[in-house]
């Protein structure tokens, strides 16, 4: 007897101890995803004899003699093809990594289960969507539409990868078969700070199948940062591939390379490491005190660490005006300390890299990365290799949220491949994502703010401390960015900011959606709200009076940024939206009897790109069949860039989007591209696409005019299939042949440097109910207003907002990466980390301001990170309105809320 998969018998029998997910993927059924290892996320859901199971928990041997159905075969199951079609119609996905699991679960639901989706979908997680589009799919709602040639921008067009996502054909990083593939597992430190005295790998090397054990003696000594930026000097160079000093529990110590993952894991358990413990410090305030152990005290000026001996990775001191005079002039001064916690990105696809060799000896790194070109540059520098010898390719990336703007696996995988001469794969487990990847930076923000009873701000002072963990990747940028727009959004005559990114012996922090703004905005917006209340001014009126206005200069703590300006302004419209929402008290869900009800809002501003430039490149070609090939450097990870790039190109070329095929995220396709981060996929990469399309249109019309004596290119029109004007239509396939005959490649390139930046605005408003007996918070209504410029794809942009709000709600109400006193991460899986489920996320009403920005393509602004930023403060302000208590520490868990309301924490509770 054998396992039958999608009606086909498998020739290979499962082995003892193998889970069904691992077995199916070995047989090439890559639609079955690895997301959690513990049956918590549902990405691995398959049917066994028609019953949905989490295949990561199901023993493969139990499937012998049974019929297994995966996403690749579900169309043959009753209701399967219809469910796939509905997910396409509603675009019930973003990155798509979880989609197969949702479809497999949905196909098996009966009518009673469909009537209670929160319960029916409790075993499936999505980090991207906020679940609204998934609900629409299950309810048969169609949100996609078609567009006439040249009219794609502004329409709800579907993602080009959609059919592959819903059928399991989309290929994420690990979804490839590589002949002779070896596997890498990592030995990790059990100590927060220690020097490695010796490593004995003899027992590990004796394990059958173990090929090599690599240590710091085998690795380059080059210092680098795992963070990836256009300017590599933006981050401290404080990291080595493998180091002889460990600085946090979970740091990699050695790499075991073996024929199988099981052999590699067995080898890791047998590696013996002799450590000499060093003093450790896990609190950033203590780390800055005199006499604290210097975590990177051995580093010099070339490491770009602000004060190595003081554990300060970066610092910022600045402001404007006379702060002392401003506070003296205030009628009320409010001062408080606010704290935010560590949060995991929780993208369902873990970090993974596969390194192999082309027949010509070129190294191919297949990676789950947001930055293929920057990763190539970093690898070339670390290993002293010519950049042209390395090709970095990103398949479809299963979520990022900033976490994949890091190089966490590629360097070790390349070391293993170079040392063994074998193709190798290194894929993190879910536990490693929590304990050894990166988190959002925890912030402590002391705010002092003053104002007059006429409703004006007089002074604002911040002392900001971010915990960057054991390494400084993104530490400076997150600190500077967090302190910039959160303050610059207000017209305050006197400001002062003193900010520090501090090393501790804890898991490193890194880039995370919002890049510091969510943390600092939580403090500033909460303090402004409290000040308004104490002045006797309605908070929404106080904000409207003090926010920046169209035409104002933007002054950040670092001064005036010459490249940053308010080039379009929709904040007033966003504030009007939430005012209107608050004026309709009868809408939304009702509160249970005895619960406390309140409303609150918050504003946020974000630059539409990073300072210092950001390069986007695109190449667009006419194909022999008369279609188009668009090559872009940026990556797609659920941000929707591929969709809008096709829309931009289709509008310029007078085509329909189905005529444009897109290739992306491959260093072999185009010139240097900075990558997909800092909300640049539309504003920068989209501008490159626009310029490539504009140049190609001009080239094609010139060619067509040359074929028609006396014709003027200005009198011709490019259509979906042909050039029109000056005679009979000239088919595009004929135009391609004409170009070939004349030796003119029908190709054009576009480049954008991100040198000019604008700002986008977001305002969030909540009405909430709080149970004073239990501390439970229930969202009665959620409204988000966004200034996104010209909205290129309203359906997709709304989904980005919904996903950002859902992720922010998780960070506001529940998510928390916990550490013990020794700095060890104790949150190691989704089961003890409350990621929002379908039942946890309320429906958010999304409204867009009507603006058009001169910087972005077709007037667009960025809108992937910014929806996250005002959510925590809006919730805090609604809680204050409901309870009279100012909550100052995230997350607002039930126990924490109950303790404050009951006075159990020792603090006075207002009557």
Short mmCIF file of C-alpha atoms in Angstrom, two decimals, residues 450-870:
data_model
loop_
_atom_site.label_atom_id
_atom_site.label_comp_id
_atom_site.label_asym_id
_atom_site.label_seq_id
_atom_site.Cartn_x
_atom_site.Cartn_y
_atom_site.Cartn_z
CA UNK A 450 3.09 72.13 27.47
CA UNK A 451 0.14 74.09 26.11
CA UNK A 452 -2.11 77.10 26.60
CA UNK A 453 -5.82 77.17 27.24
CA UNK A 454 -6.31 78.76 23.83
CA UNK A 455 -5.44 75.34 22.41
CA UNK A 456 -1.84 75.91 21.27
CA UNK A 457 1.28 73.91 21.99
CA UNK A 458 4.15 75.79 23.62
CA UNK A 459 6.88 73.18 24.10
CA UNK A 460 7.65 69.51 23.63
CA UNK A 461 10.57 67.56 25.07
CA UNK A 462 11.37 63.89 24.56
CA UNK A 463 13.92 61.55 26.05
CA UNK A 464 13.92 58.42 23.95
CA UNK A 465 15.75 55.15 24.65
CA UNK A 466 15.49 52.27 22.18
CA UNK A 467 16.82 48.81 22.95
CA UNK A 468 18.65 47.67 19.83
CA UNK A 469 19.66 44.36 21.39
CA UNK A 470 23.03 42.72 20.92
CA UNK A 471 23.66 44.21 17.47
CA UNK A 472 22.97 47.62 15.98
CA UNK A 473 21.25 46.59 12.75
CA UNK A 474 18.77 49.38 11.96
CA UNK A 475 19.34 50.89 15.41
CA UNK A 476 20.34 54.37 14.16
CA UNK A 477 17.71 54.55 11.40
CA UNK A 478 14.83 53.40 13.58
CA UNK A 479 15.81 55.89 16.28
CA UNK A 480 16.19 58.85 13.92
CA UNK A 481 13.05 58.05 11.93
CA UNK A 482 10.97 57.42 15.04
CA UNK A 483 11.91 60.82 16.44
CA UNK A 484 11.38 62.70 13.17
CA UNK A 485 7.87 62.69 11.71
CA UNK A 486 6.26 61.94 15.10
CA UNK A 487 7.41 65.40 16.24
CA UNK A 488 7.42 67.23 12.90
CA UNK A 489 3.69 66.58 12.42
CA UNK A 490 3.02 69.30 15.02
CA UNK A 491 3.64 73.04 14.74
CA UNK A 492 5.36 73.39 18.09
CA UNK A 493 7.57 76.47 18.53
CA UNK A 494 10.01 74.80 20.91
CA UNK A 495 11.13 71.18 20.83
CA UNK A 496 14.02 69.21 22.29
CA UNK A 497 14.84 65.55 21.69
CA UNK A 498 17.56 63.49 23.31
CA UNK A 499 17.52 59.95 21.97
CA UNK A 500 19.72 56.87 22.35
CA UNK A 501 19.85 53.46 20.64
CA UNK A 502 21.43 51.20 23.23
CA UNK A 503 23.09 47.80 23.07
CA UNK A 504 21.94 45.07 25.47
CA UNK A 505 22.65 41.34 25.68
CA UNK A 506 19.29 40.46 24.18
CA UNK A 507 17.91 39.29 20.84
CA UNK A 508 18.66 41.98 18.21
CA UNK A 509 15.95 44.35 17.13
CA UNK A 510 15.63 45.46 13.51
CA UNK A 511 13.44 47.02 10.85
CA UNK A 512 9.72 46.67 11.50
CA UNK A 513 6.68 48.20 9.85
CA UNK A 514 6.64 51.91 10.72
CA UNK A 515 10.38 51.97 11.46
CA UNK A 516 10.17 53.54 14.92
CA UNK A 517 7.25 55.85 14.26
CA UNK A 518 4.71 53.52 15.87
CA UNK A 519 6.66 53.53 19.13
CA UNK A 520 7.33 57.27 19.42
CA UNK A 521 3.94 58.28 18.02
CA UNK A 522 2.27 56.19 20.72
CA UNK A 523 3.99 58.36 23.33
CA UNK A 524 3.60 61.74 21.60
CA UNK A 525 -0.03 61.23 20.56
CA UNK A 526 -0.99 59.94 24.01
CA UNK A 527 0.68 62.91 25.68
CA UNK A 528 -0.92 65.44 23.33
CA UNK A 529 -4.32 63.86 23.99
CA UNK A 530 -3.81 64.02 27.75
CA UNK A 531 -2.60 67.61 27.59
CA UNK A 532 -5.70 68.62 25.62
CA UNK A 533 -7.97 67.01 28.21
CA UNK A 534 -6.20 68.78 31.07
CA UNK A 535 -6.48 72.08 29.23
CA UNK A 536 -10.22 71.50 28.82
CA UNK A 537 -9.95 71.36 25.03
CA UNK A 538 -11.43 68.52 22.96
CA UNK A 539 -8.46 66.41 21.79
CA UNK A 540 -9.60 66.36 18.15
CA UNK A 541 -9.85 70.17 18.11
CA UNK A 542 -6.47 70.51 19.80
CA UNK A 543 -4.85 68.30 17.15
CA UNK A 544 -6.49 70.13 14.27
CA UNK A 545 -5.20 73.42 15.60
CA UNK A 546 -1.61 72.26 16.09
CA UNK A 547 -0.82 69.89 13.22
CA UNK A 548 1.29 71.02 10.26
CA UNK A 549 -0.55 72.65 7.41
CA UNK A 550 -0.13 72.81 3.70
CA UNK A 551 2.86 74.98 2.89
CA UNK A 552 4.59 74.58 6.26
CA UNK A 553 8.26 73.71 6.38
CA UNK A 554 8.99 70.36 7.99
CA UNK A 555 11.44 70.67 10.84
CA UNK A 556 12.64 67.42 12.40
CA UNK A 557 14.86 67.06 15.49
CA UNK A 558 17.82 66.89 13.14
CA UNK A 559 16.78 70.13 11.46
CA UNK A 560 15.28 70.85 8.04
CA UNK A 561 15.68 68.02 5.52
CA UNK A 562 16.21 69.61 2.11
CA UNK A 563 14.73 66.64 0.24
CA UNK A 564 11.56 66.38 2.37
CA UNK A 565 8.51 68.61 1.97
CA UNK A 566 4.72 68.60 2.09
CA UNK A 567 4.18 68.32 -1.64
CA UNK A 568 0.50 67.43 -1.28
CA UNK A 569 -1.73 67.71 1.77
CA UNK A 570 -4.65 65.57 2.86
CA UNK A 571 -4.40 65.64 6.65
CA UNK A 572 -7.31 68.07 6.93
CA UNK A 573 -9.52 65.68 4.97
CA UNK A 574 -8.43 62.77 7.16
CA UNK A 575 -9.30 64.71 10.31
CA UNK A 576 -12.70 65.56 8.81
CA UNK A 577 -13.36 61.85 8.23
CA UNK A 578 -12.85 60.91 11.86
CA UNK A 579 -14.84 63.94 13.03
CA UNK A 580 -17.72 62.72 10.91
CA UNK A 581 -17.34 59.21 12.30
CA UNK A 582 -17.48 60.47 15.87
CA UNK A 583 -20.59 62.49 15.03
CA UNK A 584 -22.49 59.31 14.14
CA UNK A 585 -22.82 57.64 17.57
CA UNK A 586 -25.45 55.16 16.45
CA UNK A 587 -23.19 53.30 14.02
CA UNK A 588 -21.07 50.30 14.88
CA UNK A 589 -21.60 47.57 17.44
CA UNK A 590 -23.25 48.24 20.79
CA UNK A 591 -21.61 47.84 24.18
CA UNK A 592 -22.74 45.25 26.74
CA UNK A 593 -24.44 46.59 29.85
CA UNK A 594 -22.02 47.81 32.49
CA UNK A 595 -19.10 48.25 30.10
CA UNK A 596 -17.32 51.59 29.80
CA UNK A 597 -17.43 53.26 26.37
CA UNK A 598 -15.00 55.77 24.92
CA UNK A 599 -13.63 57.24 21.71
CA UNK A 600 -10.16 58.29 20.69
CA UNK A 601 -8.06 59.17 17.68
CA UNK A 602 -4.47 59.80 16.70
CA UNK A 603 -2.57 61.18 13.71
CA UNK A 604 0.62 60.08 12.00
CA UNK A 605 2.84 61.41 9.25
CA UNK A 606 5.46 59.46 7.30
CA UNK A 607 8.00 60.34 4.63
CA UNK A 608 7.42 58.58 1.32
CA UNK A 609 10.93 57.15 1.26
CA UNK A 610 14.19 57.05 3.20
CA UNK A 611 16.69 59.92 3.32
CA UNK A 612 19.79 59.75 1.17
CA UNK A 613 18.18 58.28 -1.93
CA UNK A 614 16.70 54.95 -2.93
CA UNK A 615 17.24 53.47 -6.39
CA UNK A 616 14.57 51.76 -8.43
CA UNK A 617 15.16 50.29 -11.88
CA UNK A 618 12.93 48.79 -14.54
CA UNK A 619 13.29 47.52 -18.10
CA UNK A 620 10.37 47.16 -20.47
CA UNK A 621 10.47 45.34 -23.81
CA UNK A 622 8.13 44.57 -26.67
CA UNK A 623 8.00 40.79 -27.19
CA UNK A 624 7.85 39.00 -30.57
CA UNK A 625 4.21 38.10 -29.92
CA UNK A 626 3.28 41.75 -29.44
CA UNK A 627 3.08 41.72 -25.66
CA UNK A 628 5.40 43.30 -23.13
CA UNK A 629 8.05 42.03 -20.75
CA UNK A 630 8.54 44.17 -17.63
CA UNK A 631 11.62 43.50 -15.49
CA UNK A 632 11.88 45.24 -12.14
CA UNK A 633 14.45 44.97 -9.39
CA UNK A 634 12.14 45.31 -6.40
CA UNK A 635 10.61 42.35 -4.57
CA UNK A 636 6.97 41.31 -4.15
CA UNK A 637 6.04 40.11 -0.66
CA UNK A 638 2.38 40.99 -0.43
CA UNK A 639 2.94 44.72 -0.85
CA UNK A 640 1.14 44.67 -4.21
CA UNK A 641 3.99 46.23 -6.17
CA UNK A 642 3.65 43.83 -9.11
CA UNK A 643 0.01 44.73 -9.57
CA UNK A 644 0.50 48.49 -9.60
CA UNK A 645 3.63 48.26 -11.76
CA UNK A 646 1.58 46.50 -14.44
CA UNK A 647 -1.16 49.11 -14.09
CA UNK A 648 1.29 51.98 -14.52
CA UNK A 649 2.86 50.39 -17.58
CA UNK A 650 -0.49 49.47 -19.11
CA UNK A 651 -1.75 53.05 -18.83
CA UNK A 652 1.27 54.47 -20.60
CA UNK A 653 1.33 51.81 -23.31
CA UNK A 654 -2.41 51.84 -23.98
CA UNK A 655 -2.53 48.15 -23.13
CA UNK A 656 -4.47 45.84 -20.88
CA UNK A 657 -2.55 44.43 -17.92
CA UNK A 658 -2.78 40.86 -19.20
CA UNK A 659 -0.45 41.89 -22.06
CA UNK A 660 2.35 42.63 -19.58
CA UNK A 661 4.43 39.86 -18.06
CA UNK A 662 6.50 40.77 -15.01
CA UNK A 663 9.80 39.36 -13.79
CA UNK A 664 11.34 40.74 -10.64
CA UNK A 665 13.75 40.46 -7.70
CA UNK A 666 16.63 38.98 -9.67
CA UNK A 667 20.02 40.66 -9.84
CA UNK A 668 20.52 39.21 -13.34
CA UNK A 669 17.59 41.17 -14.80
CA UNK A 670 18.26 44.87 -14.23
CA UNK A 671 20.87 47.23 -12.82
CA UNK A 672 21.24 48.00 -9.14
CA UNK A 673 17.93 48.39 -7.29
CA UNK A 674 17.84 49.26 -3.59
CA UNK A 675 14.89 47.00 -2.82
CA UNK A 676 11.40 46.95 -1.35
CA UNK A 677 11.43 48.78 1.95
CA UNK A 678 10.61 52.21 3.38
CA UNK A 679 7.35 52.17 1.38
CA UNK A 680 9.18 52.75 -1.91
CA UNK A 681 7.77 50.00 -4.13
CA UNK A 682 5.18 52.37 -5.59
CA UNK A 683 6.78 55.79 -5.21
CA UNK A 684 10.30 54.89 -6.37
CA UNK A 685 10.13 51.59 -8.25
CA UNK A 686 6.80 52.65 -9.73
CA UNK A 687 8.40 55.84 -11.01
CA UNK A 688 11.12 53.76 -12.67
CA UNK A 689 8.39 51.70 -14.37
CA UNK A 690 6.63 54.87 -15.49
CA UNK A 691 9.82 56.21 -17.02
CA UNK A 692 10.63 52.92 -18.76
CA UNK A 693 7.11 52.74 -20.19
CA UNK A 694 7.21 56.35 -21.35
CA UNK A 695 10.55 55.81 -23.06
CA UNK A 696 9.38 52.58 -24.72
CA UNK A 697 6.20 54.22 -26.01
CA UNK A 698 8.26 56.99 -27.61
CA UNK A 699 10.62 54.44 -29.17
CA UNK A 700 7.79 52.34 -30.58
CA UNK A 701 5.96 55.35 -32.01
CA UNK A 702 9.19 56.55 -33.65
CA UNK A 703 9.68 53.12 -35.20
CA UNK A 704 6.10 53.06 -36.43
CA UNK A 705 6.41 56.56 -37.89
CA UNK A 706 9.56 55.48 -39.72
CA UNK A 707 7.56 52.77 -41.44
CA UNK A 708 5.00 55.29 -42.70
CA UNK A 709 6.51 57.97 -44.98
CA UNK A 710 5.68 61.44 -43.72
CA UNK A 711 4.07 60.19 -40.52
CA UNK A 712 4.57 62.17 -37.30
CA UNK A 713 4.96 60.13 -34.08
CA UNK A 714 2.76 62.69 -32.33
CA UNK A 715 -0.11 61.70 -34.60
CA UNK A 716 0.16 58.01 -33.79
CA UNK A 717 -1.44 56.14 -30.91
CA UNK A 718 -0.23 53.00 -29.19
CA UNK A 719 -3.08 50.55 -28.69
CA UNK A 720 -3.33 47.15 -27.00
CA UNK A 721 -2.46 45.21 -30.18
CA UNK A 722 -1.28 47.73 -32.72
CA UNK A 723 -0.16 51.26 -33.50
CA UNK A 724 -2.99 53.37 -34.89
CA UNK A 725 -2.96 56.47 -37.09
CA UNK A 726 -1.47 57.41 -40.45
CA UNK A 727 -2.96 54.41 -42.25
CA UNK A 728 -3.88 50.83 -41.44
CA UNK A 729 -3.14 49.61 -37.89
CA UNK A 730 0.41 48.29 -37.51
CA UNK A 731 0.29 45.15 -35.35
CA UNK A 732 2.76 45.16 -32.48
CA UNK A 733 4.15 41.79 -33.56
CA UNK A 734 4.96 43.34 -36.96
CA UNK A 735 6.51 46.31 -35.20
CA UNK A 736 8.79 43.94 -33.29
CA UNK A 737 9.90 42.37 -36.58
CA UNK A 738 10.51 45.84 -38.00
CA UNK A 739 12.65 46.76 -35.00
CA UNK A 740 14.70 43.56 -35.41
CA UNK A 741 15.23 44.28 -39.11
CA UNK A 742 16.51 47.74 -38.29
CA UNK A 743 18.73 46.50 -35.48
CA UNK A 744 16.87 48.54 -32.88
CA UNK A 745 16.07 46.58 -29.71
CA UNK A 746 12.48 47.47 -28.71
CA UNK A 747 13.54 47.96 -25.12
CA UNK A 748 13.69 50.92 -22.74
CA UNK A 749 14.93 51.33 -19.19
CA UNK A 750 13.75 53.53 -16.34
CA UNK A 751 15.51 54.70 -13.20
CA UNK A 752 14.36 56.64 -10.14
CA UNK A 753 16.68 57.78 -7.35
CA UNK A 754 14.19 58.73 -4.62
CA UNK A 755 15.97 62.06 -4.22
CA UNK A 756 12.73 63.97 -3.63
CA UNK A 757 10.44 62.90 -0.80
CA UNK A 758 6.94 63.87 0.15
CA UNK A 759 4.82 62.94 3.18
CA UNK A 760 1.69 60.86 3.66
CA UNK A 761 -0.80 61.19 6.51
CA UNK A 762 -2.94 58.72 8.46
CA UNK A 763 -5.58 59.24 11.12
CA UNK A 764 -7.21 56.42 13.09
CA UNK A 765 -10.29 56.55 15.31
CA UNK A 766 -11.78 53.95 17.64
CA UNK A 767 -14.93 53.60 19.65
CA UNK A 768 -14.28 50.92 22.27
CA UNK A 769 -15.98 49.26 25.20
CA UNK A 770 -14.09 48.07 28.28
CA UNK A 771 -15.30 45.54 30.82
CA UNK A 772 -14.12 46.87 34.21
CA UNK A 773 -14.64 43.43 35.76
CA UNK A 774 -12.27 41.57 33.43
CA UNK A 775 -10.23 44.19 31.55
CA UNK A 776 -11.52 42.98 28.18
CA UNK A 777 -11.46 45.56 25.39
CA UNK A 778 -13.97 45.31 22.57
CA UNK A 779 -13.70 47.46 19.43
CA UNK A 780 -17.16 48.79 18.60
CA UNK A 781 -16.07 50.77 15.57
CA UNK A 782 -12.77 51.31 13.76
CA UNK A 783 -12.22 54.06 11.16
CA UNK A 784 -9.04 54.83 9.25
CA UNK A 785 -8.44 57.83 7.00
CA UNK A 786 -5.41 57.78 4.72
CA UNK A 787 -3.78 60.36 2.51
CA UNK A 788 -2.34 58.07 -0.16
CA UNK A 789 -2.31 60.53 -3.05
CA UNK A 790 -3.76 59.06 -6.22
CA UNK A 791 -4.88 55.58 -5.21
CA UNK A 792 -3.62 53.37 -8.03
CA UNK A 793 -5.61 50.32 -6.94
CA UNK A 794 -8.28 51.15 -4.32
CA UNK A 795 -9.03 47.51 -3.46
CA UNK A 796 -5.39 46.71 -2.93
CA UNK A 797 -4.60 49.92 -1.05
CA UNK A 798 -7.55 49.36 1.26
CA UNK A 799 -6.22 45.87 1.96
CA UNK A 800 -2.82 47.32 2.86
CA UNK A 801 -4.50 49.66 5.34
CA UNK A 802 -6.59 46.86 6.81
CA UNK A 803 -3.55 44.64 7.18
CA UNK A 804 -1.54 47.40 8.82
CA UNK A 805 -4.34 48.15 11.27
CA UNK A 806 -4.74 44.46 12.13
CA UNK A 807 -1.02 44.05 12.75
CA UNK A 808 -0.98 47.20 14.88
CA UNK A 809 -3.97 45.96 16.89
CA UNK A 810 -2.05 42.78 17.63
CA UNK A 811 0.90 44.83 18.89
CA UNK A 812 -1.45 47.09 20.86
CA UNK A 813 -3.56 44.50 22.61
CA UNK A 814 -1.67 41.24 22.89
CA UNK A 815 1.61 40.55 21.06
CA UNK A 816 4.72 40.48 23.23
CA UNK A 817 8.06 38.74 22.77
CA UNK A 818 8.99 38.00 26.37
CA UNK A 819 12.46 37.58 27.84
CA UNK A 820 13.52 36.13 31.15
CA UNK A 821 15.93 37.89 33.52
CA UNK A 822 18.90 36.42 31.68
CA UNK A 823 17.81 37.74 28.28
CA UNK A 824 16.51 34.43 26.94
CA UNK A 825 13.43 34.67 24.71
CA UNK A 826 10.67 32.62 26.30
CA UNK A 827 8.12 33.21 23.53
CA UNK A 828 9.04 30.53 21.00
CA UNK A 829 5.90 29.89 18.96
CA UNK A 830 2.52 31.18 17.90
CA UNK A 831 0.81 29.26 20.69
CA UNK A 832 2.29 31.51 23.37
CA UNK A 833 2.35 34.60 21.16
CA UNK A 834 -1.15 35.89 20.49
CA UNK A 835 -1.15 36.66 16.79
CA UNK A 836 -4.55 38.11 15.80
CA UNK A 837 -6.92 35.50 14.43
CA UNK A 838 -10.01 35.98 12.30
CA UNK A 839 -12.07 36.40 15.49
CA UNK A 840 -9.78 39.08 16.92
CA UNK A 841 -9.81 41.63 14.10
CA UNK A 842 -12.72 44.07 13.73
CA UNK A 843 -13.80 45.40 10.36
CA UNK A 844 -12.13 48.77 9.73
CA UNK A 845 -13.79 51.43 7.58
CA UNK A 846 -11.14 52.84 5.23
CA UNK A 847 -11.40 56.29 3.64
CA UNK A 848 -8.96 57.98 1.28
CA UNK A 849 -8.24 61.68 1.01
CA UNK A 850 -8.44 63.18 -2.47
CA UNK A 851 -4.92 64.39 -3.23
CA UNK A 852 -2.34 63.95 -5.96
CA UNK A 853 1.36 64.09 -5.21
CA UNK A 854 3.91 65.44 -7.72
CA UNK A 855 6.62 63.00 -6.59
CA UNK A 856 4.97 59.60 -7.00
CA UNK A 857 3.83 58.02 -10.28
CA UNK A 858 0.39 59.24 -11.37
CA UNK A 859 0.23 61.23 -8.12
CA UNK A 860 0.56 58.24 -5.76
CA UNK A 861 2.05 58.21 -2.26
CA UNK A 862 3.23 55.30 -0.13
CA UNK A 863 0.73 53.42 2.02
CA UNK A 864 2.14 50.09 3.23
CA UNK A 865 3.82 51.03 6.53
CA UNK A 866 1.96 54.14 7.63
CA UNK A 867 -1.45 52.66 8.61
CA UNK A 868 0.27 50.90 11.51
CA UNK A 869 1.52 54.04 13.19
CA UNK A 870 -1.51 55.83 14.75
#
